[in-house]
Coordinates of C-alpha atoms in Angstrom, one line a residue:
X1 CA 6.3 18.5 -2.6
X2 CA 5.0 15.3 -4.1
X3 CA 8.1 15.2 -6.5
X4 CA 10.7 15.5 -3.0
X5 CA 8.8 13.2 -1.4
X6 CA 8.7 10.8 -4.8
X7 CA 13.1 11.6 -4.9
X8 CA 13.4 10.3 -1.0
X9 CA 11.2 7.3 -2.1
X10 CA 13.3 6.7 -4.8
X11 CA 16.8 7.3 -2.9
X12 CA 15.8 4.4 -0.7
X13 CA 16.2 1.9 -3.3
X14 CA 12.9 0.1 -2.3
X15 CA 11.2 -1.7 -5.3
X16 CA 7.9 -2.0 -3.2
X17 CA 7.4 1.6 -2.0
X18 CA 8.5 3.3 -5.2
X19 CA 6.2 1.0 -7.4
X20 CA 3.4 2.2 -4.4
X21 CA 4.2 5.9 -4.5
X22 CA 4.5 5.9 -8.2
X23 CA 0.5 4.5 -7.3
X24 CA -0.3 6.9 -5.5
X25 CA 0.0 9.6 -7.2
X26 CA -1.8 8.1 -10.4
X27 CA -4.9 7.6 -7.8
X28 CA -4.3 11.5 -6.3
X29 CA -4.3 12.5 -9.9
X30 CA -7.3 11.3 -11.3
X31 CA -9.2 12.5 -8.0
X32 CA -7.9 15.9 -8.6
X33 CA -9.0 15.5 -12.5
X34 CA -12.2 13.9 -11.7
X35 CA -13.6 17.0 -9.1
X36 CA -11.8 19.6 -11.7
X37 CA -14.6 21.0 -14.4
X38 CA -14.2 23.0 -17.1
X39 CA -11.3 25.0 -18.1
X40 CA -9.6 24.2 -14.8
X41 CA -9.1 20.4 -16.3
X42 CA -6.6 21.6 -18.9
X43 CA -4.6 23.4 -16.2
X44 CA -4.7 20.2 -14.0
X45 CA -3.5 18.1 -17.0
X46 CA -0.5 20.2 -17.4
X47 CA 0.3 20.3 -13.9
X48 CA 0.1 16.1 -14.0
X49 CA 1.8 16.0 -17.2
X50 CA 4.4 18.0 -15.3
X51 CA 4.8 15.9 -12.4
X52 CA 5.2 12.9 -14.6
X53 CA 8.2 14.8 -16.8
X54 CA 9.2 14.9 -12.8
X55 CA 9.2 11.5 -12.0
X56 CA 10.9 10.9 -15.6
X57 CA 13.6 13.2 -14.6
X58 CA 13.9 11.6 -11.3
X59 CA 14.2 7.9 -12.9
X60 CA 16.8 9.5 -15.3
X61 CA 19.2 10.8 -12.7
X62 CA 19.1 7.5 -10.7
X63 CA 20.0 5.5 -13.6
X64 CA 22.6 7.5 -14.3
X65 CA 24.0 8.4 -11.2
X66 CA 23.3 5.0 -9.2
X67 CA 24.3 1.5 -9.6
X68 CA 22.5 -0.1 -7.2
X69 CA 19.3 1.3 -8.7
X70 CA 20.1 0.0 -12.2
X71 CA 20.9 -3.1 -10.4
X72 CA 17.4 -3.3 -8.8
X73 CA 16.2 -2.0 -12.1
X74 CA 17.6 -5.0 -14.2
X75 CA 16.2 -7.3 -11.9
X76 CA 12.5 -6.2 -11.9
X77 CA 12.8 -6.4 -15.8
X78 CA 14.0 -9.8 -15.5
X79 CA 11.2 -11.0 -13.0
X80 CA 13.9 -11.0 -10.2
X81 CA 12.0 -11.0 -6.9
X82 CA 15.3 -10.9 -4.5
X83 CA 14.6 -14.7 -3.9
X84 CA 10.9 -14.0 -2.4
X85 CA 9.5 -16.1 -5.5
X86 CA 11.4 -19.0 -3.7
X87 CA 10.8 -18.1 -0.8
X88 CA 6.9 -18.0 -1.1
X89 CA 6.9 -21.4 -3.3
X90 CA 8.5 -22.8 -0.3
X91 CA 6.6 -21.7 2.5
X92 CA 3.1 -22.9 0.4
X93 CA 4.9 -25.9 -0.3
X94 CA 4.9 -26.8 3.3
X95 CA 1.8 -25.6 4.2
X96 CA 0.1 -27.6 2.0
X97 CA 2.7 -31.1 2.2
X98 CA 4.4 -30.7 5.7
X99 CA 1.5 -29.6 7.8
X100 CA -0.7 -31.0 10.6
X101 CA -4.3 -30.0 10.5
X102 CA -4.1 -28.3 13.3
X103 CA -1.6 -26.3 11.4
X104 CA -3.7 -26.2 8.9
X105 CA -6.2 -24.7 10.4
X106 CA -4.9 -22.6 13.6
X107 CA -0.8 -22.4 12.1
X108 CA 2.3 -22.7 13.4
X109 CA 2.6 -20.2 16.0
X110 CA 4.4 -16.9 16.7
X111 CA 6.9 -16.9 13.4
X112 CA 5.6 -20.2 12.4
X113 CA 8.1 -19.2 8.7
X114 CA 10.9 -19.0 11.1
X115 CA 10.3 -22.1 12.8
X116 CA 9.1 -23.9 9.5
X117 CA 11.9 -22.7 6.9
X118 CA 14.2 -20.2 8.6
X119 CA 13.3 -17.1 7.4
X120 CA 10.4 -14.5 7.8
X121 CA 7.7 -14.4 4.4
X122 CA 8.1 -11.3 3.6
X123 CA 4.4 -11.2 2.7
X124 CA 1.8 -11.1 4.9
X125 CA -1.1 -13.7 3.7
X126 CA 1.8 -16.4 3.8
X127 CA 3.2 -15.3 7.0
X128 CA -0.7 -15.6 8.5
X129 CA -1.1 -18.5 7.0
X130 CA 1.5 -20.7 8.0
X131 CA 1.8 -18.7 11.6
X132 CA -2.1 -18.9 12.1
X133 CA -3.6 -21.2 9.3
X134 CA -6.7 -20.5 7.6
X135 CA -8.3 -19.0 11.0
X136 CA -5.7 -16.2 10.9
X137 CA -6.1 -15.5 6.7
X138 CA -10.0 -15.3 7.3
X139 CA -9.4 -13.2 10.2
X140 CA -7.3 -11.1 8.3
X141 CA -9.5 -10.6 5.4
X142 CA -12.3 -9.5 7.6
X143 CA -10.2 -7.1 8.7
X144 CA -9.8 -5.6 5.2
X145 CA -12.9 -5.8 4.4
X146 CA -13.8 -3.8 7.5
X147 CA -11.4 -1.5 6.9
X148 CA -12.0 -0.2 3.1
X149 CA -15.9 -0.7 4.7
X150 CA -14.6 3.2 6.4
X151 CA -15.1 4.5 2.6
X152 CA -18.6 4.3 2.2
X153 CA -19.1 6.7 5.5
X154 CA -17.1 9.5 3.8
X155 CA -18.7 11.9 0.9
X156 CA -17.1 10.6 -2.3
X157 CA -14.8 13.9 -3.4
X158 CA -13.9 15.0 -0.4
X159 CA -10.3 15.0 1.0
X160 CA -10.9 12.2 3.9
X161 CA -12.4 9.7 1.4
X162 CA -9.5 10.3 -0.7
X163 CA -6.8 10.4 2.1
X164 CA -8.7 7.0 3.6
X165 CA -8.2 5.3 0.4
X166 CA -4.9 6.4 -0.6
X167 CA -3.7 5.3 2.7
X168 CA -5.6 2.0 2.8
X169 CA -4.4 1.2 -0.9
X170 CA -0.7 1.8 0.3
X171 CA -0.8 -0.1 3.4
X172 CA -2.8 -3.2 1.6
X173 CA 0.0 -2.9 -1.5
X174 CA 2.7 -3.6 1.1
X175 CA 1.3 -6.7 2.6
X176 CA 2.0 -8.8 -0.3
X177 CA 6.1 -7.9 0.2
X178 CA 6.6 -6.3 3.0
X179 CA 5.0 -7.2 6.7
X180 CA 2.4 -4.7 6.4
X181 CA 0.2 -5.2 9.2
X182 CA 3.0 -5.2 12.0
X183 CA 5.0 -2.3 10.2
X184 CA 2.6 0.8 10.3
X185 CA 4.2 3.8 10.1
X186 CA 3.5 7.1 11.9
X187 CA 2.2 9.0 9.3
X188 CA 0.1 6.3 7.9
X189 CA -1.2 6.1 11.5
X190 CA -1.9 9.6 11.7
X191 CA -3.7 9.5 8.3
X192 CA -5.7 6.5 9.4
X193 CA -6.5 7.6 12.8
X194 CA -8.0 11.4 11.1
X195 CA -9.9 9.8 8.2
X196 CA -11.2 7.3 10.7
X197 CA -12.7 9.4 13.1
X198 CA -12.9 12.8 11.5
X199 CA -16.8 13.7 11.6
X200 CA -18.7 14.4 8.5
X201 CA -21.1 17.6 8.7
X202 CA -24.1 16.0 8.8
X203 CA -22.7 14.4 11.9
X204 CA -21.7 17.3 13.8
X205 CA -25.2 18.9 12.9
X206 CA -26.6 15.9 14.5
X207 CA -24.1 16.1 17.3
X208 CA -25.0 19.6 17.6
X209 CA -28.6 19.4 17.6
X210 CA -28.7 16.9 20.4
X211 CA -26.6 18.8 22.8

């Protein structure tokens, strides 16, 4: 299953969510290793050495088969970021030399980037930042912080702590390219929205006691 899902990834095109699912499953992998003991560990080793033949043969067949990904391909290797590098340089560039200091500190407004330089960041922390100014990065930090805070109510091991930070580490990967916080997807909501509120067993014995 992880392989399909790893070949649909991949079929997109998308240097972001390939380099992020490539991630993930590096993370899932040395959760699974790290709760396996004894002789199970060798047979979890070969399974991961498998997928990673897998995703070797996957790479293979789109660099053979697909133009546009040896395109995309030849660009990450040459530090081509699709113009975001100038892009970013930009937007900083007037934050920090075209702006007010009510700018500065409260931004631009609603698509401040727009407004400012035409085009959307493509990276959340700039996008805040000129939009909402410092205020709005701060604000957005604590919101991080509060979030990966979730981790330390779930018992290291089991599968909610590792769903929660799988999920988390996905959807903080894709602000730095791609609009993350206004771009949450279903099954990222789902995810969050179990892990969040799903009750450990202490809790429900608690819960239970008290009724």
């Amino acid at each position: 299953m992880t392989l399909i899902c790893l070949f649909i990834v991949i079929s997109a095109m998308k240097r972001g969510p390939i380099l992020l699912a490539l991630m993930s499953i590096f993370i899932m992998g040395y959760f699974d290793l790290n709760r396996t003991n004894g002789r199970k560990i060798f047979q979890r080793i070969f399974i991961l050495a498998i997928a990673l033949v897998g995703v070797y043969v996957i790479l293979e067949y789109f660099m053979s088969n697909s133009d546009l990904f040896i395109a995309r391909f030849d660009a990450v290797s040459e530090g081509n970021s699709s113009g975001r590098d100038i892009i970013w340089s930009s937007l900083l560039s007037i934050f920090a030399n075209d702006s007010t200091f009510p700018q500065v500190l409260i931004g631009r407004g609603c698509y401040g980037t727009v407004s400012a330089y035409g085009i959307e960041a493509h990276n959340d922390w700039i996008e805040l930042l000129i939009s909402n100014g410092i205020v709005g990065v701060i604000i957005y930090i604590i919101y991080w912080v509060k979030l990966f805070s979730f981790l330390k109510t779930k018992q290291k091991g089991s599968i909610e702590y590792e769903m929660l930070f799988v999920t988390l580490t996905i959807l903080f990967g894709a602000t730095f390219f791609s609009m993350g916080y206004g771009n949450i997807k279903l099954f990222e909501a789902i995810s969050l929205g179990y892990c969040l509120t799903s009750a450990s067993e202490e809790d429900c014995h608690t819960i239970s006691t008290q009724q």
